[in-house]
XYZ file of C-alpha atoms in Angstrom:
785
model
C -20.887 276.338 152.432
C -18.159 278.966 152.740
C -17.461 280.604 149.382
C -14.035 282.060 148.638
C -13.595 284.492 145.741
C -9.990 285.333 144.800
C -9.366 289.060 144.359
C -6.493 288.834 141.902
C -7.713 290.951 138.994
C -8.597 294.575 138.557
C -5.990 296.105 140.836
C -4.165 299.308 139.990
C -1.087 300.898 141.525
C -0.943 304.663 141.936
C 2.303 306.174 140.629
C 2.879 309.855 139.923
C -0.844 310.398 139.425
C -1.186 307.486 137.005
C -2.915 304.174 137.610
C -0.647 301.321 136.548
C -1.895 297.738 136.162
C -1.011 295.724 139.255
C -0.608 291.994 139.806
C -1.805 290.408 143.030
C 0.005 288.582 144.526
C 2.924 290.839 143.747
C 4.742 293.928 144.946
C 5.466 297.478 143.884
C 8.780 296.547 142.264
C 7.275 293.812 140.083
C 4.431 296.103 139.000
C 6.838 298.930 138.142
C 9.028 296.472 136.242
C 6.048 295.194 134.250
C 5.054 298.765 133.391
C 8.577 299.659 132.263
C 8.924 302.346 134.946
C 12.092 300.880 136.488
C 14.966 298.828 135.023
C 15.706 295.277 136.094
C 17.552 295.739 139.420
C 19.427 292.473 138.874
C 21.315 293.847 135.870
C 24.469 295.908 136.114
C 24.211 298.490 138.879
C 20.484 299.119 138.424
C 19.859 298.222 142.045
C 20.931 301.738 143.018
C 18.627 303.246 140.366
C 15.534 301.782 142.046
C 16.396 302.564 145.667
C 13.760 305.318 145.690
C 10.953 302.751 145.432
C 11.398 301.584 149.013
C 11.200 305.136 150.385
C 7.814 306.003 148.851
C 4.271 305.359 150.022
C 2.110 303.383 147.601
C -1.614 302.753 147.089
C -3.353 299.808 145.441
C -7.018 300.059 144.443
C -9.848 298.040 142.963
C -13.615 297.635 143.344
C -14.835 295.337 146.111
C -17.679 293.231 144.753
C -21.036 292.983 146.502
C -20.834 290.872 149.645
C -24.495 289.934 150.107
C -25.945 286.424 150.023
C -24.403 285.224 153.305
C -24.568 286.292 156.916
C -20.879 287.234 157.027
C -18.320 288.487 154.512
C -14.600 288.781 155.261
C -11.851 290.434 153.282
C -8.779 288.222 153.785
C -5.170 289.165 153.072
C -2.756 286.237 153.353
C 0.208 288.609 153.307
C 0.579 292.391 153.400
C 4.093 293.769 153.095
C 4.196 295.439 155.517
C 2.661 298.590 157.038
C -0.738 299.142 155.455
C -4.024 300.929 155.915
C -7.073 299.290 154.351
C -9.969 301.560 153.335
C -13.342 301.082 151.678
C -14.746 304.246 150.084
C -12.447 306.190 152.383
C -13.551 304.400 155.555
C -10.740 302.704 157.465
C -11.263 298.954 157.828
C -8.004 298.390 159.664
C -4.238 298.773 159.780
C -1.447 296.185 159.605
C 2.247 296.125 160.461
C 3.429 292.526 159.956
C 4.441 290.838 156.702
C 4.315 287.385 158.306
C 0.614 287.333 159.306
C -2.789 286.849 157.728
C -5.261 289.700 158.201
C -9.077 289.494 158.082
C -11.592 292.346 157.977
C -15.382 292.256 158.276
C -16.966 293.717 155.115
C -20.460 292.295 155.570
C -22.945 294.194 153.425
C -20.273 296.502 152.039
C -18.971 297.239 148.566
C -17.186 300.118 146.897
C -13.663 301.349 146.197
C -11.093 299.288 148.072
C -7.772 300.978 148.776
C -4.668 299.478 150.363
C -2.184 302.176 151.285
C 1.356 301.100 152.086
C 3.655 303.300 154.162
C 7.349 303.146 153.375
C 9.009 300.470 155.503
C 11.800 302.951 156.161
C 9.364 305.491 157.575
C 7.761 302.909 159.849
C 11.127 301.555 161.021
C 12.386 305.050 161.819
C 9.197 305.823 163.743
C 9.502 302.667 165.833
C 13.194 303.331 166.440
C 12.291 306.791 167.686
C 9.812 305.256 170.113
C 11.797 302.311 171.506
C 15.350 303.581 171.089
C 18.412 302.527 169.103
C 19.361 298.831 168.863
C 22.604 297.471 167.375
C 22.721 295.182 164.364
C 25.103 293.681 161.844
C 23.987 296.162 159.163
C 23.070 299.841 159.153
C 19.596 299.253 157.683
C 16.727 299.362 160.243
C 15.214 295.924 159.637
C 14.882 295.007 163.333
C 12.202 297.637 163.951
C 9.406 295.981 161.989
C 8.140 292.495 161.237
C 9.303 292.266 157.668
C 11.678 290.033 155.734
C 14.985 291.355 157.057
C 16.936 290.685 153.869
C 14.664 293.099 151.966
C 17.092 295.657 153.364
C 20.086 293.889 151.803
C 22.542 291.334 153.194
C 26.099 290.244 152.486
C 24.738 288.268 149.532
C 21.550 290.168 148.682
C 20.398 293.430 147.102
C 18.658 296.228 148.970
C 15.164 296.127 147.485
C 12.715 297.264 150.146
C 9.400 295.941 148.966
C 5.737 296.815 149.558
C 2.580 295.148 148.339
C 0.146 292.255 148.622
C 2.694 289.486 148.381
C 0.301 286.630 149.096
C -3.272 286.003 147.856
C -6.261 288.228 148.646
C -9.808 286.867 148.693
C -13.365 287.545 149.741
C -14.901 284.882 151.991
C -18.678 284.674 152.407
C -20.187 282.352 155.000
C -23.167 281.754 157.251
C -23.703 280.228 160.697
C -20.023 279.398 161.322
C -16.642 278.886 159.708
C -13.454 277.049 160.678
C -11.097 279.634 162.143
C -8.195 277.339 163.022
C -7.305 273.663 163.127
C -4.310 272.577 165.158
C -3.249 269.031 164.237
C -1.174 267.117 166.781
C 0.099 263.965 165.075
C 1.861 261.245 167.074
C 2.728 257.591 166.653
C 3.548 255.064 169.346
C 3.594 251.266 169.478
C 2.259 250.994 165.946
C -0.702 253.268 166.532
C -1.008 256.662 164.863
C -2.974 259.337 166.663
C -4.374 262.485 165.109
C -5.811 265.086 167.461
C -7.495 268.003 165.711
C -8.118 270.987 167.978
C -10.731 273.084 166.160
C -11.682 276.709 166.687
C -14.691 278.227 164.910
C -16.116 281.674 164.380
C -19.917 281.979 164.585
C -22.666 284.261 163.424
C -25.232 282.301 165.455
C -24.394 281.487 169.032
C -27.295 279.068 169.415
C -26.493 276.884 166.377
C -25.436 273.319 167.171
C -22.168 272.503 165.427
C -20.388 269.215 164.765
C -17.026 268.436 163.180
C -16.356 265.242 161.307
C -12.842 264.111 160.427
C -11.384 261.301 158.367
C -7.941 259.939 157.656
C -6.998 256.651 155.947
C -10.554 255.321 156.157
C -10.882 256.169 159.864
C -13.675 258.568 160.812
C -14.572 260.422 163.988
C -16.795 263.306 165.025
C -17.120 265.700 167.935
C -19.407 268.496 169.033
C -18.270 272.101 169.154
C -18.751 273.591 172.591
C -19.023 277.312 172.070
C -16.177 278.099 169.678
C -13.882 275.101 170.209
C -13.799 271.334 170.056
C -11.419 268.435 169.584
C -11.787 265.382 167.385
C -9.473 262.405 167.805
C -8.666 259.615 165.365
C -6.543 256.492 165.656
C -4.866 254.930 162.645
C -3.657 251.353 163.192
C -0.210 250.483 161.848
C 0.450 253.679 159.879
C 3.391 253.694 157.508
C 6.139 255.895 158.921
C 7.425 259.011 157.148
C 11.224 259.015 156.879
C 13.885 261.485 155.763
C 15.233 260.776 152.290
C 17.734 257.954 152.321
C 16.195 256.354 155.420
C 12.885 255.152 154.032
C 9.780 256.279 152.181
C 7.620 259.378 152.633
C 3.993 258.187 152.875
C 1.534 261.040 153.339
C -2.050 260.795 154.543
C -4.923 263.068 153.562
C -6.837 264.525 156.487
C -10.213 266.167 155.990
C -12.258 267.950 158.628
C -15.795 269.171 157.910
C -17.836 271.617 159.971
C -21.547 270.728 159.999
C -24.783 272.314 161.175
C -27.809 270.029 161.199
C -26.151 267.831 158.583
C -25.301 270.759 156.284
C -21.653 271.379 155.383
C -20.441 274.821 156.404
C -16.681 274.638 155.855
C -13.930 272.116 155.103
C -10.251 271.973 156.136
C -7.879 269.672 154.237
C -4.215 268.901 154.768
C -1.643 266.117 154.372
C 0.167 264.660 157.362
C 2.837 262.063 158.033
C 3.412 259.801 160.991
C 6.861 259.987 162.528
C 8.590 260.814 165.791
C 11.305 263.428 166.213
C 13.605 264.130 169.144
C 16.632 266.325 169.701
C 19.280 264.630 171.825
C 21.175 267.320 173.733
C 22.555 265.122 176.484
C 25.948 265.807 178.021
C 28.808 263.421 177.321
C 32.600 263.316 177.535
C 32.887 265.809 174.636
C 30.406 268.402 175.955
C 26.722 268.366 175.042
C 25.342 267.040 171.806
C 22.830 268.147 169.200
C 21.591 265.065 167.381
C 18.302 264.737 165.532
C 16.531 261.422 166.077
C 13.708 260.493 163.686
C 11.663 257.343 164.345
C 14.367 256.301 166.779
C 17.115 256.588 164.136
C 19.983 258.903 165.001
C 20.983 261.075 162.028
C 24.037 262.847 160.763
C 22.205 265.782 159.177
C 23.429 266.575 155.668
C 22.120 270.096 155.481
C 22.016 273.367 153.588
C 20.826 276.818 154.580
C 17.943 278.257 152.556
C 17.433 281.952 151.880
C 14.402 283.464 150.100
C 14.852 282.415 146.479
C 13.888 285.852 145.176
C 13.927 289.358 146.695
C 10.316 289.474 145.456
C 8.855 286.317 147.051
C 5.599 286.532 145.095
C 7.599 285.460 142.016
C 8.567 282.116 143.555
C 6.190 279.631 141.978
C 5.338 276.138 143.106
C 7.426 274.815 140.223
C 10.427 276.928 141.201
C 10.280 275.700 144.798
C 10.151 272.112 143.606
C 13.015 272.565 141.165
C 15.281 274.134 143.774
C 14.434 271.535 146.413
C 14.856 268.709 143.904
C 18.309 270.117 143.293
C 18.948 269.953 147.034
C 17.811 266.352 147.242
C 19.914 265.552 144.164
C 22.996 266.777 146.026
C 22.435 264.300 148.857
C 20.908 266.898 151.180
C 18.455 265.644 153.782
C 17.942 268.813 155.866
C 17.091 272.369 154.827
C 17.356 275.179 157.345
C 14.981 278.067 156.607
C 17.174 280.952 157.741
C 15.879 283.642 160.102
C 16.476 286.700 157.930
C 13.802 285.588 155.485
C 10.207 284.423 155.737
C 8.030 281.542 156.742
C 7.863 279.995 153.275
C 4.679 279.131 151.397
C 2.865 275.791 151.646
C 4.460 274.873 148.312
C 7.894 274.811 149.941
C 6.897 272.518 152.801
C 4.769 270.307 150.538
C 7.831 269.685 148.379
C 9.952 268.902 151.442
C 7.284 266.450 152.669
C 7.366 264.643 149.342
C 11.141 264.686 148.887
C 11.967 263.630 152.439
C 13.832 266.846 153.233
C 13.843 267.659 156.930
C 13.041 271.309 157.659
C 14.696 273.317 160.393
C 12.580 276.473 160.677
C 14.008 279.666 162.103
C 11.666 282.272 163.498
C 12.364 285.483 161.535
C 15.027 287.162 163.666
C 18.578 287.614 162.397
C 21.815 289.427 163.203
C 20.375 292.287 165.270
C 19.053 293.277 168.684
C 15.245 293.263 168.458
C 13.204 295.529 170.762
C 10.696 293.729 172.965
C 8.401 296.705 173.520
C 5.121 297.407 171.721
C 4.213 297.608 168.917
C 6.571 294.708 168.166
C 5.984 292.352 171.084
C 2.328 291.652 170.363
C 3.052 291.188 166.676
C 5.814 288.681 167.424
C 3.562 286.454 169.505
C 0.613 286.682 167.096
C 2.867 285.856 164.141
C 4.456 282.915 165.964
C 1.075 281.480 166.955
C -0.283 281.685 163.440
C 2.726 280.188 161.704
C 3.362 277.407 164.204
C -0.184 276.174 163.669
C -0.029 276.721 159.900
C 3.092 274.595 159.504
C 2.263 271.867 162.033
C 0.774 269.397 159.522
C 4.078 268.999 157.675
C 6.062 265.930 158.777
C 9.195 267.413 157.194
C 9.268 270.159 159.834
C 11.394 268.795 162.689
C 12.846 271.786 164.547
C 11.867 275.318 165.585
C 14.768 277.723 166.111
C 14.405 281.068 167.878
C 16.830 283.212 165.874
C 19.971 283.453 163.779
C 23.136 284.647 165.606
C 21.456 287.080 168.004
C 22.479 285.300 171.218
C 26.011 285.132 169.829
C 25.823 288.783 168.798
C 24.829 289.868 172.291
C 27.883 288.175 173.761
C 30.563 288.820 171.136
C 29.621 291.733 168.877
C 29.708 294.553 171.416
C 25.948 294.707 171.876
C 25.818 294.191 175.626
C 27.527 297.461 176.664
C 25.724 299.432 173.941
C 22.329 298.158 175.057
C 22.958 299.127 178.667
C 20.033 297.039 179.865
C 17.612 297.723 176.997
C 15.638 294.811 175.618
C 17.232 292.980 172.681
C 15.203 289.824 171.994
C 16.247 287.445 174.761
C 12.675 287.544 176.048
C 11.485 286.252 172.692
C 14.027 283.455 172.337
C 13.992 282.208 175.926
C 10.418 283.193 176.821
C 7.713 283.899 174.260
C 8.727 281.520 171.485
C 9.440 278.379 173.547
C 6.166 278.973 175.400
C 4.225 279.216 172.124
C 5.864 276.073 170.709
C 5.331 274.091 173.920
C 1.671 275.092 174.036
C 0.757 274.666 170.380
C 3.231 272.169 168.914
C 4.494 269.895 171.703
C 5.664 267.158 169.301
C 8.607 269.181 167.953
C 11.783 270.348 169.701
C 12.688 274.026 170.044
C 16.134 275.563 170.342
C 16.650 279.184 171.351
C 19.032 280.126 168.572
C 21.771 279.209 166.196
C 24.433 279.147 167.338
C 23.455 278.276 170.887
C 25.177 276.143 173.487
C 21.989 275.349 175.383
C 22.396 277.851 178.212
C 24.375 280.902 179.297
C 26.693 278.562 181.232
C 28.687 278.200 178.007
C 29.633 280.627 175.279
C 26.774 280.759 172.729
C 29.111 279.581 169.941
C 31.074 277.015 171.938
C 31.813 274.182 169.472
C 31.617 271.621 172.298
C 27.992 272.437 173.087
C 24.989 272.548 170.792
C 25.132 274.325 167.431
C 28.167 276.138 166.092
C 28.709 278.689 163.302
C 32.199 278.475 161.829
C 32.991 281.848 160.217
C 36.507 282.582 161.447
C 37.866 280.301 158.727
C 36.274 282.141 155.785
C 36.952 285.547 157.297
C 40.517 285.095 158.494
C 42.031 281.640 157.975
C 42.762 278.864 155.500
C 40.069 276.255 155.012
C 42.475 273.634 156.344
C 41.570 275.052 159.772
C 38.165 273.354 159.540
C 40.056 270.212 160.506
C 41.265 271.757 163.770
C 37.985 271.289 165.675
C 35.105 268.855 165.969
C 31.946 270.833 166.776
C 28.874 268.951 167.914
C 26.767 270.350 165.037
C 27.944 272.858 162.423
C 24.867 274.924 161.560
C 26.689 277.447 159.342
C 29.981 277.503 157.465
C 30.892 278.245 153.892
C 33.172 279.729 151.249
C 32.466 282.194 148.461
C 32.730 281.906 144.692
C 31.257 283.866 141.779
C 28.215 282.594 139.886
C 28.426 280.681 136.615
C 29.938 282.429 133.626
C 26.644 282.599 131.697
C 24.953 284.108 134.741
C 27.571 286.854 134.880
C 27.278 287.533 131.161
C 23.517 287.968 131.502
C 23.710 290.093 134.656
C 26.560 292.332 133.451
C 25.804 292.918 129.764
C 28.607 294.556 127.826
C 31.021 294.639 130.754
C 34.584 293.484 130.315
C 34.665 290.998 133.153
C 37.365 291.247 135.777
C 37.432 290.311 139.434
C 37.255 294.020 140.287
C 35.257 295.372 137.350
C 32.436 297.750 138.385
C 29.603 295.270 137.924
C 31.490 292.450 139.634
C 32.180 294.668 142.631
C 28.532 295.745 142.788
C 27.462 292.099 142.766
C 29.821 291.313 145.651
C 28.041 292.343 148.859
C 30.304 290.812 151.494
C 32.587 293.047 153.520
C 36.013 292.776 151.854
C 34.624 289.816 149.912
C 37.092 290.059 147.035
C 39.953 290.499 149.482
C 38.965 287.296 151.252
C 38.647 285.481 147.939
C 42.137 286.652 146.979
C 43.712 285.692 150.292
C 41.997 282.308 150.107
C 43.425 281.711 146.643
C 46.921 282.903 147.499
C 47.229 280.298 150.254
C 47.014 277.646 147.537
C 47.684 279.150 144.106
C 49.690 281.785 142.330
C 47.110 284.539 141.918
C 46.078 284.821 138.225
C 46.517 288.567 137.770
C 44.549 289.884 134.822
C 43.177 286.474 133.821
C 39.450 286.522 134.641
C 38.719 283.047 133.291
C 41.447 281.533 135.439
C 40.345 283.534 138.495
C 36.767 282.401 137.948
C 37.826 278.742 137.711
C 40.177 278.837 140.715
C 37.653 280.551 142.988
C 35.143 277.831 142.081
C 37.740 275.167 142.884
C 38.590 276.808 146.191
C 34.931 276.996 147.212
C 34.348 273.325 146.471
C 37.546 272.227 148.200
C 36.889 274.373 151.274
C 33.392 273.089 151.902
C 34.450 269.513 151.173
C 37.322 269.829 153.661
C 34.904 270.736 156.428
C 32.226 268.172 155.651
C 34.672 265.308 155.136
C 36.389 266.047 158.443
C 33.217 266.469 160.462
C 31.459 263.473 158.925
C 34.468 261.335 159.789
C 33.860 262.235 163.455
C 30.279 260.957 163.611
C 28.607 260.500 166.116
C 30.519 263.193 168.015
C 29.610 265.631 165.225
C 25.987 265.109 164.196
C 25.504 267.418 161.257
C 26.681 270.100 158.862
C 24.480 272.790 157.338
C 26.316 274.496 154.491
C 25.886 278.209 153.993
C 24.126 278.286 151.530
C 22.085 276.322 148.986
C 20.625 279.086 146.828
C 20.960 282.693 145.721
C 18.203 285.237 145.176
C 19.957 287.184 142.374
C 23.239 287.018 140.394
C 25.958 287.575 142.989
C 29.301 286.331 144.243
C 28.295 284.359 147.315
C 28.540 281.176 149.330
C 25.735 279.482 147.341
C 25.962 276.115 145.604
C 23.268 277.135 143.102
C 23.564 280.632 141.653
C 20.864 283.246 141.175
C 19.955 281.937 137.717
C 19.561 278.399 139.054
C 22.868 277.108 137.658
C 24.816 274.622 139.742
C 28.332 275.680 140.719
C 31.074 273.067 141.121
C 30.267 273.188 144.852
C 26.876 271.673 144.098
C 28.448 268.605 142.515
C 30.994 268.400 145.323
C 28.120 268.310 147.822
C 26.729 265.347 145.930
C 30.033 263.551 146.538
C 30.603 264.463 150.169
C 26.938 264.043 151.152
C 26.620 260.598 149.541
C 25.858 257.704 151.887
C 29.414 256.431 151.483
C 32.559 258.502 151.550
C 36.319 258.018 151.752
C 38.419 260.762 153.301
C 41.965 261.053 154.603
C 42.435 262.220 158.167
C 46.150 262.463 158.854
C 47.627 258.954 158.639
C 44.158 257.432 158.652
C 41.619 256.783 155.940
C 38.112 257.268 157.311
C 35.488 255.027 155.719
C 32.176 256.806 156.286
C 29.051 254.710 155.873
C 25.708 256.412 156.362
C 23.827 253.656 154.536
C 21.443 251.268 156.264
C 23.657 248.284 155.390
C 27.145 247.383 156.501
C 29.913 248.358 154.060
C 32.721 245.839 153.829
C 35.379 245.551 151.194
C 38.951 246.357 150.287
C 40.580 249.703 149.676
C 43.486 250.170 147.274
C 46.031 252.702 148.484
C 48.599 254.159 146.068
C 51.435 256.554 146.708
C 52.033 258.318 143.401
C 54.147 260.994 141.789
C 52.654 263.818 139.766
C 54.351 262.276 136.703
C 52.065 259.261 137.152
C 54.486 256.730 138.670
C 53.242 254.414 141.440
C 55.808 254.635 144.257
C 54.054 252.355 146.722
C 50.848 250.344 146.833
C 48.772 248.277 149.270
C 45.303 246.753 149.533
C 43.580 246.667 152.896
C 40.256 245.337 154.074
C 37.686 247.376 155.962
C 34.302 246.917 157.577
C 32.072 249.892 158.399
C 28.820 249.148 160.197
C 25.499 250.705 159.234
C 25.471 254.462 159.987
C 29.058 254.157 161.239
C 32.641 255.194 160.504
C 35.584 252.796 160.194
C 39.267 253.661 160.074
C 42.061 252.243 157.953
C 45.619 253.026 159.005
C 47.938 254.266 156.257
C 51.337 252.597 156.443
C 54.238 254.977 156.865
C 55.845 253.824 153.615
C 52.739 254.985 151.741
C 52.861 258.532 153.060
C 53.670 261.003 150.257
C 56.907 262.964 150.662
C 57.382 266.447 149.246
C 55.341 268.399 146.755
C 55.694 265.888 143.890
C 53.818 263.049 145.592
C 50.226 262.352 146.548
C 48.076 259.554 147.937
C 45.061 257.887 146.325
C 42.492 255.588 147.925
C 39.931 253.669 145.846
C 37.093 251.427 147.017
C 33.855 250.420 145.313
C 34.081 253.203 142.747
C 34.788 255.899 145.340
C 38.045 257.802 145.594
C 39.900 260.004 148.049
C 42.984 261.971 146.984
C 45.442 263.661 149.328
C 48.021 266.191 148.136
C 50.168 267.231 151.120
C 51.406 270.473 149.514
C 49.520 273.554 148.329
C 48.999 273.714 144.575
C 51.407 276.606 144.159
C 54.230 274.261 145.254
C 53.194 271.238 143.171
C 55.115 270.818 139.895
C 52.091 269.793 137.848
C 52.862 268.388 134.418
C 51.323 270.123 131.460
C 47.918 268.413 131.243
C 47.478 266.218 128.200
C 44.135 264.673 127.356
C 41.924 263.720 124.453
C 38.380 264.982 124.089
C 35.534 263.360 122.189
C 31.974 264.575 121.807
C 28.823 262.508 121.339
C 25.184 263.569 121.631
C 24.667 264.508 125.260
C 28.169 263.608 126.376
C 31.780 264.786 126.480
C 34.478 262.194 127.162
C 37.949 263.165 128.391
C 40.799 260.646 128.339
C 43.861 261.651 130.375
C 47.451 260.961 129.339
C 48.891 262.768 132.374
C 47.644 263.647 135.807
C 44.656 265.964 135.282
C 43.635 267.488 138.578
C 40.275 269.161 139.144
C 39.069 268.956 135.581
C 35.947 271.072 135.124
C 33.647 271.437 132.144
C 31.849 274.804 132.367
C 29.022 273.767 130.059
C 27.311 277.165 130.194
C 30.262 278.581 128.231
C 29.171 276.328 125.356
C 25.527 277.390 125.537
C 23.741 279.372 128.281
C 21.166 276.553 128.472
C 23.750 273.767 128.736
C 24.297 271.883 131.977
C 26.973 269.353 132.930
C 26.065 266.450 135.215
C 29.273 266.582 137.240
C 31.788 269.042 138.573
C 35.438 268.668 139.510
C 37.111 265.354 138.741
C 40.745 264.256 139.053
C 42.042 261.770 136.481
C 45.171 259.673 136.708
C 47.112 258.849 133.518
C 45.058 256.491 131.344
C 41.749 257.198 133.061
C 38.707 258.668 131.355
C 35.510 260.353 132.395
C 32.285 260.893 130.479
C 30.433 264.070 131.383
C 26.769 264.215 130.530
C 25.744 267.509 128.903
C 22.138 268.580 128.405
C 20.796 271.681 126.647
C 23.707 272.002 124.196
C 21.911 272.651 120.924
C 24.885 272.491 118.536
C 27.628 270.210 119.907
C 31.016 271.286 118.589
C 34.163 269.270 119.416
C 36.386 272.289 118.766
C 34.487 274.424 121.261
C 34.758 271.956 124.135
C 38.369 272.630 125.016
C 37.627 276.323 125.582
C 35.166 275.291 128.283
C 37.475 272.751 129.976
C 39.680 273.868 132.879
C 42.124 272.024 135.120
C 45.284 272.553 137.159
C 48.246 273.661 135.063
C 51.971 274.232 135.579
C 52.741 277.537 137.233
C 53.058 280.378 134.795
């Protein structure tokens, strides 16, 4: 039987002639942090103090244990970041240049001093650039010249921390006769019959040995002979339970086990979990253009999505528990699709396992983002090898429903001035329209592939044409008011978003001792977007009087603006289902404490946007669309009832009122006309719709023009709860629980109360509840100062 020995202990890292203890998996930065050599780059402006780490070469060493006892011994690296030379007692075993691949070296009969020497990623990138020529990109850093996590080199939300190291496990594998080299599971279901086809490849030490594979799933067994180095075993599972996205059904998973045998003796075993489901991507043309609708088990979906970035600049620190916590947060916000963005990595099995269990659909980008990528060697061969390995690795996961060729590169070629600068040089089109779709079609024919995001389906249309395929909506954040989201109805919005700073406690931890201001040195350092603070200010000034010199007010209002902006887009686009078939918010998570588009900040705290997502991504939603109330029902059952419409003044008077019936079919949108006499007039009036505990509120004027009354409310505190009772209109009330205790969390975000209404906010982690302290952590709209 194959024996695997983890090589996690005994490593050292060479630094300035000293041998520091090293953790594997890990990276140079985490080892230097543990040894006290560098400061925490997340704090203050320390990021700049550690920039030298990414420009050095580094060597890891340990003893390789004896490899005898079997016919073959392999040294296996699941992830080397990125350009490395592997030596044993000074003899070169091999060289690597791809963070996204597994590497295996024959060490049969060998032992001695094992060294892994990493070349600076900058040096390698500059060498490749010198060979293949200059290529344009969205950032000055040279990430497109090597197969490494692009955002290691910084992004408009991330730090520049160029890593090196063994970021995934290392082990010694000893085996005899043969081992399983690869299993490619093709899982289909049709007419109540589940089919599992396992294409097996083996590596042998004995050509003449007769080999058999046996497989089992759900009590069904089958076996097949291996002819040479390959074979296929097929199983049929009668009436399998279907795997569904969350909110559409359950997520049954089936254990599959495949055993390699020689004369009845077990040589190796492969185990995975699978799910039975069908997935299609409907891109048919219609009267609005051409669609982009995911169809799972025949059910057409409005995808309620978020974009996912690497949850840490040092991915080896992301534990199974951390993946599950972050993805549970996503599911808790009503999300049913997570897009793994192309500037990061193919995530670990822990990520996809959690998505399988939670019913979160995964849209997987290939790792290409925001740059022209050369198609010459040494990159081209690495790209195909990496794609082949990762497509097969991720195939068992039923949550994975879409492969995407790149992030914004097709758009960049057309709109960002790349085409004239390239002057005919390669830029990645051959990957996105050639290599990658060929690999997916050959290896994983059950899943759809799209060439990029955004992408209109062909060069016949602009790559970011909202009427065709996927669309990224960034003009609004960069140049316009978020009300402009309502001006278009894209077929599928794969990226859009609005910035806000992280939670107050996160800022206090990340910027110790700093007097916080929107433009204080630490705040500016932790704002990576081009003119990010300027865009935040302009976004606020369209709605509010800018709170000069009042950081707490600025912090609150930017959070409000982020939540309102994203809600405006989602509410509008959901109300146009099935013409619009999905929204994927930029972004779910942060990798460090930073002002960004995230709903969950770098310390894992939920911003008000997170709670707003929970509202606008719920199965049922009310939203005003001009003189119409859209009743959005994504539930499996019809929604019928009555809606109460009230035209009100900000002083709390009811000016007009009506009750109207509605009926929204399953997975459908109904419309209720708003009578002209109920339309609010001027800045002192607004409209409220209530049905089945849900509410929509429409203020026709910007906040800066609304004569809000001075908010009056009572506050009471009980264990685990804060109750607010309003005596006036209280708009966008927010309890920032982390101001009470860094460990405290509130279970809801922004809420608007009418006079006489009350809300109870659940609070966890508050060790010493204090009624007097609560008011300092409560914010809402106030009269203009």
